[in-house]
Every structure is written in C-alpha cells, then in structure tokens.
Backbone as CSV, one residue per row, in Angstrom:
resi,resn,N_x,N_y,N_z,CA_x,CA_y,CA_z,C_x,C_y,C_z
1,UNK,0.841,-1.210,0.000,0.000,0.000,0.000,0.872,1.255,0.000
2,UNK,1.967,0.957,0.816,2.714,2.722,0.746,3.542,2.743,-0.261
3,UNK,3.864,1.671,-1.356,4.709,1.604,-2.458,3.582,2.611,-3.709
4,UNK,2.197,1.977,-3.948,1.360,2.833,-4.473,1.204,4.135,-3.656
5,UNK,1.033,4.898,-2.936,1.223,5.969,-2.376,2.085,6.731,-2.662
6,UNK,3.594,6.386,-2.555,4.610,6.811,-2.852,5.157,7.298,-4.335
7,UNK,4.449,6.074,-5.178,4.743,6.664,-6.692,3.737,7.725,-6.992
8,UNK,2.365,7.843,-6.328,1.400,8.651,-6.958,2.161,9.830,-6.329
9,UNK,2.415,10.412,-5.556,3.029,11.185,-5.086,4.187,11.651,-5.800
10,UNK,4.900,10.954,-6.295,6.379,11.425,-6.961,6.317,11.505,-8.026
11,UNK,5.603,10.836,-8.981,5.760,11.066,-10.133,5.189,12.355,-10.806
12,UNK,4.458,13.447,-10.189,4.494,14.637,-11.220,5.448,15.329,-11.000
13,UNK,6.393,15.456,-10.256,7.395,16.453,-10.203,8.388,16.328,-11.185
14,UNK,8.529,14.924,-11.358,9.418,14.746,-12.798,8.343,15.423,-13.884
15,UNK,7.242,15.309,-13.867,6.524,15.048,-15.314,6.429,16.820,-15.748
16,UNK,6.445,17.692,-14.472,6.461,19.031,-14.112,7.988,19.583,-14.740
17,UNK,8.971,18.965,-14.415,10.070,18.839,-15.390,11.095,19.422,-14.413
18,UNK,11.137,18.941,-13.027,11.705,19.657,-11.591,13.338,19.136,-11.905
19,UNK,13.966,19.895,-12.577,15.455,20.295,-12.592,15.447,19.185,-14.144
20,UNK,14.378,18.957,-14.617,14.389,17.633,-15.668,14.543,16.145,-15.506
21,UNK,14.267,16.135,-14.033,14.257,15.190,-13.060,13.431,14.739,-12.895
22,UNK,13.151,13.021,-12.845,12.271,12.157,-11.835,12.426,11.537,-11.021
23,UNK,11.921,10.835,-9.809,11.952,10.403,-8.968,11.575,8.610,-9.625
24,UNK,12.885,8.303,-9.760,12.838,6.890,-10.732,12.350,5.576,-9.544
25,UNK,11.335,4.526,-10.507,11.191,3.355,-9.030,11.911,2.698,-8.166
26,UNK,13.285,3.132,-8.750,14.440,1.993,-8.226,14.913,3.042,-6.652
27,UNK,14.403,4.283,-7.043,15.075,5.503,-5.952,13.918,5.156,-4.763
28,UNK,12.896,5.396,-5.220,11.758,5.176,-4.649,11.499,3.628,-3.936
29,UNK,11.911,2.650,-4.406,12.307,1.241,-3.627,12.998,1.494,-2.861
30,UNK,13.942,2.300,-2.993,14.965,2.497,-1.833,14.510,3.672,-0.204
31,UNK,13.799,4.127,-1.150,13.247,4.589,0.048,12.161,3.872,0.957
32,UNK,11.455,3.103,0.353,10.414,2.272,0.599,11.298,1.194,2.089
33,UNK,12.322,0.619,1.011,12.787,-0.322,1.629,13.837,0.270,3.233
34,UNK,14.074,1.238,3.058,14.432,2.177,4.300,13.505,2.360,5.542
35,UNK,12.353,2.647,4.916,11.737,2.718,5.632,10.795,1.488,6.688
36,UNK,10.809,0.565,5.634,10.772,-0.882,6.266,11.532,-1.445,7.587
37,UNK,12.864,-0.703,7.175,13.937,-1.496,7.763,13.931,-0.382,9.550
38,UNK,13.524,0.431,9.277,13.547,2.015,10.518,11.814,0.546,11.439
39,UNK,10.904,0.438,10.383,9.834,0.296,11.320,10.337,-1.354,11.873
40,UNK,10.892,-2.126,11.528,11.129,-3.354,11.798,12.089,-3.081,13.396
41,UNK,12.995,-1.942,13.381,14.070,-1.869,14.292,12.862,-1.383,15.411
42,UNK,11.821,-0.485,14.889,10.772,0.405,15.988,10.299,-0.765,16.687
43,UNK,10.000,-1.810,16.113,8.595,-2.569,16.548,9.707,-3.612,17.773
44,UNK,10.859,-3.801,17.617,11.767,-4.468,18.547,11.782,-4.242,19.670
45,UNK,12.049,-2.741,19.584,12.175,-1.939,21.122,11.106,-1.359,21.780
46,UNK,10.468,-0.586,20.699,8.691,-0.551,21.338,7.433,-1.302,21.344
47,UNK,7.305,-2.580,22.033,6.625,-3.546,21.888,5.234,-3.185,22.032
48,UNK,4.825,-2.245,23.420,3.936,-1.756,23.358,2.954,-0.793,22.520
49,UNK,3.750,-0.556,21.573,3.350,0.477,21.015,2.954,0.242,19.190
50,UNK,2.841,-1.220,19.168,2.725,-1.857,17.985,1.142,-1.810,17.036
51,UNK,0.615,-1.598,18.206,-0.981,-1.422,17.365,-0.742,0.353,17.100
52,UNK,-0.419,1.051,17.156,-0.305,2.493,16.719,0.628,2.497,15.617
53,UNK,1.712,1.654,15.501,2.693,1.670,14.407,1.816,0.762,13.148
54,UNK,0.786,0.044,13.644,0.062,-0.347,12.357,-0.725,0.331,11.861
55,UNK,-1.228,1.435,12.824,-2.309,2.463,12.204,-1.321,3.602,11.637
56,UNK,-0.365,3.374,12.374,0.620,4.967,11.297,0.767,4.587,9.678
57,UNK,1.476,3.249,9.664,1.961,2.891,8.511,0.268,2.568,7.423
58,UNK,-0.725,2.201,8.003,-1.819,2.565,7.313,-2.244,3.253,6.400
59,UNK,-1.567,4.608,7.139,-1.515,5.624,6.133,-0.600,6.453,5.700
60,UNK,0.609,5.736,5.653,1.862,7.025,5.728,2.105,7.106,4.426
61,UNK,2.458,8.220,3.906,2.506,8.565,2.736,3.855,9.047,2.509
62,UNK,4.479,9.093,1.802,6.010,9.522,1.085,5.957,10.710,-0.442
63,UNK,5.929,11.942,0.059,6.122,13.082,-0.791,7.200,14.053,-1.273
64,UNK,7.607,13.990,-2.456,8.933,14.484,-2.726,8.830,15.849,-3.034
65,UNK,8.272,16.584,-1.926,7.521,18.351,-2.134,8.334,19.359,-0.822
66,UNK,9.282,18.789,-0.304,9.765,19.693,0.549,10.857,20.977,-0.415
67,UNK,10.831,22.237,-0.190,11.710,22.331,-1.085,12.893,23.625,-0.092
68,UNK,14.055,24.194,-0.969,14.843,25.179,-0.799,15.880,24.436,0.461
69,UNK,15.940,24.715,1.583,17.233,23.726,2.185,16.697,23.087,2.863
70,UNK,15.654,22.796,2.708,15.265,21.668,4.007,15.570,20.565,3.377
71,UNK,15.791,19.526,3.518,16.291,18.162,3.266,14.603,17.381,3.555
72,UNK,14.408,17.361,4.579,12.855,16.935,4.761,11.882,17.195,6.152
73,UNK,10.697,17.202,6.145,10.034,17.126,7.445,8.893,16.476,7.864
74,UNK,8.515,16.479,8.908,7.292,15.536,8.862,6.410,17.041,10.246
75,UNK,5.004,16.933,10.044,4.177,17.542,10.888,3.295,17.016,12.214
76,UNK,3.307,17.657,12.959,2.684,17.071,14.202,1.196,18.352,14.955
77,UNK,0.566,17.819,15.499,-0.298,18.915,15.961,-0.500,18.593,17.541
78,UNK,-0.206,20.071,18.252,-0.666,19.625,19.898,-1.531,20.145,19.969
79,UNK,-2.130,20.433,21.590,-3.081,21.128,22.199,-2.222,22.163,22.769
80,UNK,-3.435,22.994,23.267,-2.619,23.786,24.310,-1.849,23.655,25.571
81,UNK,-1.434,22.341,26.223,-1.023,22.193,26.738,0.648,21.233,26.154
82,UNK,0.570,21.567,24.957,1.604,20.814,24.304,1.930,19.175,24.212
83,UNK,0.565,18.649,24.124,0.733,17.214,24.448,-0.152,16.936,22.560
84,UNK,1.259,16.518,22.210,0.502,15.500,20.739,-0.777,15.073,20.495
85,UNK,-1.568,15.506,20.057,-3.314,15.009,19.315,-2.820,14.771,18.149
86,UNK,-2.522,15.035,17.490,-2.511,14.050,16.029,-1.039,14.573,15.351
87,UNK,-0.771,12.925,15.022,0.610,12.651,13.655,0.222,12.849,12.560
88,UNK,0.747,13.555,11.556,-0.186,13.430,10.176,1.198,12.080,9.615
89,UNK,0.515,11.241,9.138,1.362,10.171,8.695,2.084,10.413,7.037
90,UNK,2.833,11.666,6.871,3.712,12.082,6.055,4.581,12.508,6.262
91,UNK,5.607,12.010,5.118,6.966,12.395,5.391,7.131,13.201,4.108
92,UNK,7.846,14.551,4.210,8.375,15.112,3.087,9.349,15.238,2.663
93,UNK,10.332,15.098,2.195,11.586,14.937,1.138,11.576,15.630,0.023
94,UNK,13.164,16.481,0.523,13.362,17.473,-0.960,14.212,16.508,-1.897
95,UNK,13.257,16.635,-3.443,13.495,15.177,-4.312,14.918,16.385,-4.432
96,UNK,15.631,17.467,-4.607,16.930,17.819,-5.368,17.626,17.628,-4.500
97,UNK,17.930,17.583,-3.117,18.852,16.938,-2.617,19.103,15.802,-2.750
98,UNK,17.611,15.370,-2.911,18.269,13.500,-3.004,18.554,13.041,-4.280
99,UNK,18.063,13.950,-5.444,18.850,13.507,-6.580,20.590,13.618,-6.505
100,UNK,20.954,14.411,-6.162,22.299,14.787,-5.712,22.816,14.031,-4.947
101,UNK,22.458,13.780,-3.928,23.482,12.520,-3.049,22.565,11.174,-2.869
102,UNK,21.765,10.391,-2.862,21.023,9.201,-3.177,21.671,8.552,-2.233
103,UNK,22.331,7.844,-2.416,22.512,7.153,-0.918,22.498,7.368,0.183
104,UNK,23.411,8.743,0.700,23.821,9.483,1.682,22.314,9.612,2.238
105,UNK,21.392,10.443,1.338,20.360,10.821,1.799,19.073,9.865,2.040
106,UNK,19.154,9.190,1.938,18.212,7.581,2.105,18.577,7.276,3.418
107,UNK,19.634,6.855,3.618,20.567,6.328,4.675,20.151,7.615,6.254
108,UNK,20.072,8.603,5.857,20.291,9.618,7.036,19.083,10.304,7.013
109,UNK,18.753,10.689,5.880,17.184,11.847,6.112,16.188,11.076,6.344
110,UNK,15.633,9.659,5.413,14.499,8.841,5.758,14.614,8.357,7.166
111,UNK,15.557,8.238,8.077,15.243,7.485,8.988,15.636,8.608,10.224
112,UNK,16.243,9.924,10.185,15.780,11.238,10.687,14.482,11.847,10.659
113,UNK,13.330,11.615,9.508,12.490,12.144,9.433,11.076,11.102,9.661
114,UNK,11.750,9.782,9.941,10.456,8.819,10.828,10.812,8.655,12.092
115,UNK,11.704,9.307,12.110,12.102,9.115,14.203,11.151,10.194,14.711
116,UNK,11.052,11.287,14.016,9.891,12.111,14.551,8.591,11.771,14.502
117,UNK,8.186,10.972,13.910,6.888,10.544,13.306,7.091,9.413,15.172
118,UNK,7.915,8.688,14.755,7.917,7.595,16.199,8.011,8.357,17.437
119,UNK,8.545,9.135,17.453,9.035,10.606,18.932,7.221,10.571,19.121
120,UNK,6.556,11.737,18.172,5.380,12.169,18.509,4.549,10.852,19.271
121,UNK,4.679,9.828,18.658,3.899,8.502,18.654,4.164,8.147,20.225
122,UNK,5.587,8.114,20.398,6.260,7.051,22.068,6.231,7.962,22.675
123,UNK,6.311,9.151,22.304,6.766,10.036,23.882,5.682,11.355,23.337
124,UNK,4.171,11.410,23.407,3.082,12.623,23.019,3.349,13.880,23.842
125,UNK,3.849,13.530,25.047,3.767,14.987,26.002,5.256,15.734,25.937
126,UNK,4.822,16.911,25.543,5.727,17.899,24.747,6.716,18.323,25.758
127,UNK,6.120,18.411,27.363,6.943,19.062,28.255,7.507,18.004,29.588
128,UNK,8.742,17.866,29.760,8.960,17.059,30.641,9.579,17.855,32.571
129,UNK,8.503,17.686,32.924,8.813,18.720,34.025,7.929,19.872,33.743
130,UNK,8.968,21.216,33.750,8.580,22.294,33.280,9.184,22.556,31.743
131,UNK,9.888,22.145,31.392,10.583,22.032,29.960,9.868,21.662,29.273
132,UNK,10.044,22.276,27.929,9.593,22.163,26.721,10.034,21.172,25.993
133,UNK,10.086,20.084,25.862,10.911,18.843,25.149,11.124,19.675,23.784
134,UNK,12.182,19.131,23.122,12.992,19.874,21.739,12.692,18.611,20.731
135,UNK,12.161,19.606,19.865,12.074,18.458,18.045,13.527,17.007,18.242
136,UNK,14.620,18.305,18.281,15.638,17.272,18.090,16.104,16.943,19.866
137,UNK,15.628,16.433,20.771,15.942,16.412,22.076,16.382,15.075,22.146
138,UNK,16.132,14.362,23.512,16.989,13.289,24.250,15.887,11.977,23.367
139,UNK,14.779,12.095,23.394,13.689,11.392,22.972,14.257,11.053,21.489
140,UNK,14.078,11.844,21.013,14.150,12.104,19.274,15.538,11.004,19.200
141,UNK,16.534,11.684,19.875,18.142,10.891,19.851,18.084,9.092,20.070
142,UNK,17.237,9.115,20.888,17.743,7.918,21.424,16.767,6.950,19.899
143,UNK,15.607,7.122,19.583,15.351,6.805,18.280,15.874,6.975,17.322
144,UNK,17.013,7.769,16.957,17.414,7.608,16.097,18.761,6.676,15.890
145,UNK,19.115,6.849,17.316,20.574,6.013,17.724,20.067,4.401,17.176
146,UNK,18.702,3.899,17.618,17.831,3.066,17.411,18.079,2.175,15.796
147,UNK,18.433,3.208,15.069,18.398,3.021,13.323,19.801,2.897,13.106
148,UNK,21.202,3.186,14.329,22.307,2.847,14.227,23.073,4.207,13.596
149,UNK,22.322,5.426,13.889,22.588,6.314,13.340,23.258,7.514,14.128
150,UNK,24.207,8.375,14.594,24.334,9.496,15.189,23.221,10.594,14.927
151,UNK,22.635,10.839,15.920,21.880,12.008,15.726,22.425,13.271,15.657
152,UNK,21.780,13.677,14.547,22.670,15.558,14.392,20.983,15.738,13.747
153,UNK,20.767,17.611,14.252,19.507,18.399,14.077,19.843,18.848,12.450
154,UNK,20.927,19.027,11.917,21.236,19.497,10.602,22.062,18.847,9.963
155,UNK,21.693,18.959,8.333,22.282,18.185,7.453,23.573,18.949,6.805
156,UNK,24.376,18.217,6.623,25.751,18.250,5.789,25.940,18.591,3.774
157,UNK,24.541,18.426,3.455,24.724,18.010,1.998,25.155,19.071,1.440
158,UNK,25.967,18.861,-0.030,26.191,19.890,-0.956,25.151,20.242,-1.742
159,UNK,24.744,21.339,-1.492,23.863,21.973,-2.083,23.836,22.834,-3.231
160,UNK,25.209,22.667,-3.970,25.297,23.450,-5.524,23.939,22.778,-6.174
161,UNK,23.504,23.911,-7.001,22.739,23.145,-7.926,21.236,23.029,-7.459
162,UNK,21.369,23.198,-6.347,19.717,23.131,-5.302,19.081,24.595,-5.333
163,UNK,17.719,24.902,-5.794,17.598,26.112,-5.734,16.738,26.567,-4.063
164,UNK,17.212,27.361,-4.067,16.817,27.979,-2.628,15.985,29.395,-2.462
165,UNK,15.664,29.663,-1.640,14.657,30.852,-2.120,15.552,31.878,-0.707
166,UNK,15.768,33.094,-1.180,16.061,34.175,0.025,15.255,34.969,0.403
167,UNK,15.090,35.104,1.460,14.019,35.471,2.257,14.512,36.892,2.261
168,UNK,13.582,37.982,2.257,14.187,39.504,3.039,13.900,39.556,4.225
169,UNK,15.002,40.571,4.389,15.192,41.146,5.521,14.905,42.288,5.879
170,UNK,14.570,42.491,6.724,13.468,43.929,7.028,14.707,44.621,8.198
171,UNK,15.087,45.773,7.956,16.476,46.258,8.431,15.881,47.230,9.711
172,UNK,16.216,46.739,10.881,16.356,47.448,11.880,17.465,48.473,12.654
173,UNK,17.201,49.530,13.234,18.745,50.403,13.689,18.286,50.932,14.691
174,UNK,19.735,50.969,15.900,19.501,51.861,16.358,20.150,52.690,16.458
175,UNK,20.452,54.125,17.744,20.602,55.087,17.515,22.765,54.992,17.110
176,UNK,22.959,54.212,17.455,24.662,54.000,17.105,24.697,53.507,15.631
177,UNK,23.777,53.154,15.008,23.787,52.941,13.692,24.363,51.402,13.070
178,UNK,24.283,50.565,14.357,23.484,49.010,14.252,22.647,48.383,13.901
179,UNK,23.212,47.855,12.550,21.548,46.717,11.773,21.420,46.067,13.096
180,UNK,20.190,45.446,12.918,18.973,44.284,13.425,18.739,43.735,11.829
181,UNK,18.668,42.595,11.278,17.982,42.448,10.036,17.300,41.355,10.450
182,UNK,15.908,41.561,10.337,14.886,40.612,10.620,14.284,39.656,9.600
183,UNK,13.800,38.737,10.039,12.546,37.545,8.743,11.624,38.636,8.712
184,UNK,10.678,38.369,7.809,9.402,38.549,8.001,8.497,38.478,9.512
185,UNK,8.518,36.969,9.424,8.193,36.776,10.793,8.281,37.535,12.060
186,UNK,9.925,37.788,12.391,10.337,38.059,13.305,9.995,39.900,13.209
187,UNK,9.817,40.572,11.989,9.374,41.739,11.953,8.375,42.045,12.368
188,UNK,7.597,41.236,12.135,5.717,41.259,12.653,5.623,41.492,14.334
189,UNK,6.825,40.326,14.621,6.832,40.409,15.959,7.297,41.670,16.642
190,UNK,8.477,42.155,16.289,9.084,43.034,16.433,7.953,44.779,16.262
191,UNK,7.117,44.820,15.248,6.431,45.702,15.588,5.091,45.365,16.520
192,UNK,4.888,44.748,16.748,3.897,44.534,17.857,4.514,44.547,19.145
193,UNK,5.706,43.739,19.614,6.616,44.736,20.616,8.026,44.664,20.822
194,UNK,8.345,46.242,20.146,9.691,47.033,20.168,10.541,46.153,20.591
195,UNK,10.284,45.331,21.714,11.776,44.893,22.554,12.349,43.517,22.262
196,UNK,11.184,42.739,21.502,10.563,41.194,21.008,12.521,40.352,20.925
197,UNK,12.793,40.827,19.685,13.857,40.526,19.336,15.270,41.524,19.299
198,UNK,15.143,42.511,20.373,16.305,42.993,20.949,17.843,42.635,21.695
199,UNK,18.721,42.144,20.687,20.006,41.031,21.330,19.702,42.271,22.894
200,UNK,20.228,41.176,23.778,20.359,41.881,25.408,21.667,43.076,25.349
201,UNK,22.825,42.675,24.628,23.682,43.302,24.636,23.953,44.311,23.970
202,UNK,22.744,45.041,23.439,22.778,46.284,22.382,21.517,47.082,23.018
203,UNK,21.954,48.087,22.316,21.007,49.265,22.862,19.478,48.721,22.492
204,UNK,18.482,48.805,23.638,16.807,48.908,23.060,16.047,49.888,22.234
205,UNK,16.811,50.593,21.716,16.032,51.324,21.101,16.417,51.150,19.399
206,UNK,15.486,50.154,18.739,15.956,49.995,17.273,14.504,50.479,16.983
207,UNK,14.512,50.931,15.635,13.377,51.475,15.002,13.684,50.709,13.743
208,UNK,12.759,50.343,13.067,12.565,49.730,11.326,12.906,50.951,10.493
209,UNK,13.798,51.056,9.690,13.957,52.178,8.766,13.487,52.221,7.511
210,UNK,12.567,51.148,7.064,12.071,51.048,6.677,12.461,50.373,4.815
211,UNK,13.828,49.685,4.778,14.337,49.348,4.473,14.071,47.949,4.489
212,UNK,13.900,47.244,2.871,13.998,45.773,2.847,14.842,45.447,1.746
213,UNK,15.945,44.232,2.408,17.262,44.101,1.279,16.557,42.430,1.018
C-alpha cells in the first residue's frame, strides 16, 4: 500500500520537469525499503506500542515536495497544553537533494524524518517537568541512535545546484547605527513589541527604517 502511495506522489514532479528530473522506481524502492527497515528496528524496542505503528503505517505517505534547504520534514499537531493530538502520517523529502546525493540521503534523512513521526507517537507529552521537550531532544536521539545512526539536528549536503529561495530582511537600527535584520516573521513580531527581538547586549532602542534588502 505505501509503495502505491509513494509513486502517486512522486511522479508529477518529474513530469512538471523539476530540474528535468524524476523520482525513478528503483530511488523510490529504496526509500520504501528504508523505511521498512527504521519500522522493523521500531517494533523491537517498542513492543507496546505496535498497534499504533500499524495504524501509522496505514496511512503514511512519502512526498517528494519539501523544497529550498530543508532536506525533509514531517508535521505534528498539539493542544494547548503541548501534548501530541494528532501525527499526520507524512513524510516530506526534498526530491533535489536527493537527486544529488542518493545514498547518503536515504541512509540519514528517511530514517531522521520517521524518528519524529515515532518521537510524537512514544513520547506525546511535549513538556517534561517544566521544559519544553525539543524536536531534536533526548527522545528524538535515542530513536534515532535506534536506526544505528548518530543524531545531528542538521544536514551536511552539498547543495550546488539546489535552488533555494532568500528570504528579506526587514532592516532594523539603532541610535549607534546598528543593523537588526529581521525575517518577516520576526518583523511582525518586532512591531507589535519594540523589545521582542532585541540582542540583550545592544542598545533597546531599534526602530525599522524602513528598508527591505
């Protein structure tokens, strides 16, 4: 079932003509078969937790739509109290990195980006103590160690050739004539309040000059 899933999914991005690239079946077996091999190691160590790993894989889907430097991700939804209500059972993968390194990236991103899918699943409550548990934290690690893998939060790949998108920057100053250069995001925040994203060690008083590079 997730082998049909997986091709319906991949195959328009070639057909779209994404770098003149497709996502060929033999690449796509390999990911398949990766992923086999991540849930076979899951079901060893988390015994209890085997009727949820049959309803994940039910529906997990494999999409080659992540794009610019992310390598891949998968989504989760809490409550307000930060405790997991629902896994969406997809994984996303940027197909131009993995045209570019294919093994490397099979080997390290597919089984980085179902350890989170298993994290949300084994361990739902977001905060341990008063702490905020971290995407890439002690939880996340020890699943991935699981797949025989070192855990690292960021990827290594060469990215010539990968197109990426640059974000502006919305230019902040203050009165010594110190950028701030903000996201978008962080601008929004920043005018709703002045102090939001003020490094501690610089003057508080930056104003937007109204400047975007």
């Amino acid at each position: 079932f997730l082998r049909c899933i997986i091709r319906a999914h991949c195959m328009p991005f070639g057909r779209y003509g994404l770098g003149g690239n497709m996502i060929s079946s033999e690449i796509q077996d390999q990911v398949i078969a990766k992923i086999h091999e991540c849930e076979n190691l899951t079901r060893e160590r988390f015994v209890d937790h085997r009727p949820q790993f049959d309803t994940l894989h039910d529906k997990l889907t494999v999409r080659f739509d992540a794009k610019g430097v992310k390598a891949g991700y998968v989504q989760t939804m809490s409550d307000y109290m930060g405790r997991t209500t629902k896994v969406y059972p997809v994984i996303h993968l940027n197909p131009e990195i993995l045209l570019n390194q294919v093994d490397e990236f099979i080997d390290r991103t597919v089984p980085h980006e179902y350890a989170h899918l298993i994290d949300a699943i084994v361990y739902p409550d977001r905060f341990v103590g008063k702490r905020k548990r971290l995407p890439h934290g002690k939880t996340w690690q020890s699943i991935v160690r699981t797949y025989g893998l070192k855990p690292t939060a960021r990827h290594s790949y060469d990215m010539a050739g990968v197109k990426t998108r640059k974000q502006p920057r919305y230019i902040w100053e203050n009165e010594h004539g110190e950028e701030m250069p903000l996201t978008k995001r962080k601008h929004d925040k920043q005018m709703f309040s002045p102090c939001y994203y003020v490094p501690k060690h610089r003057s508080k008083s930056y104003t937007f000059t109204g400047e975007i590079r």
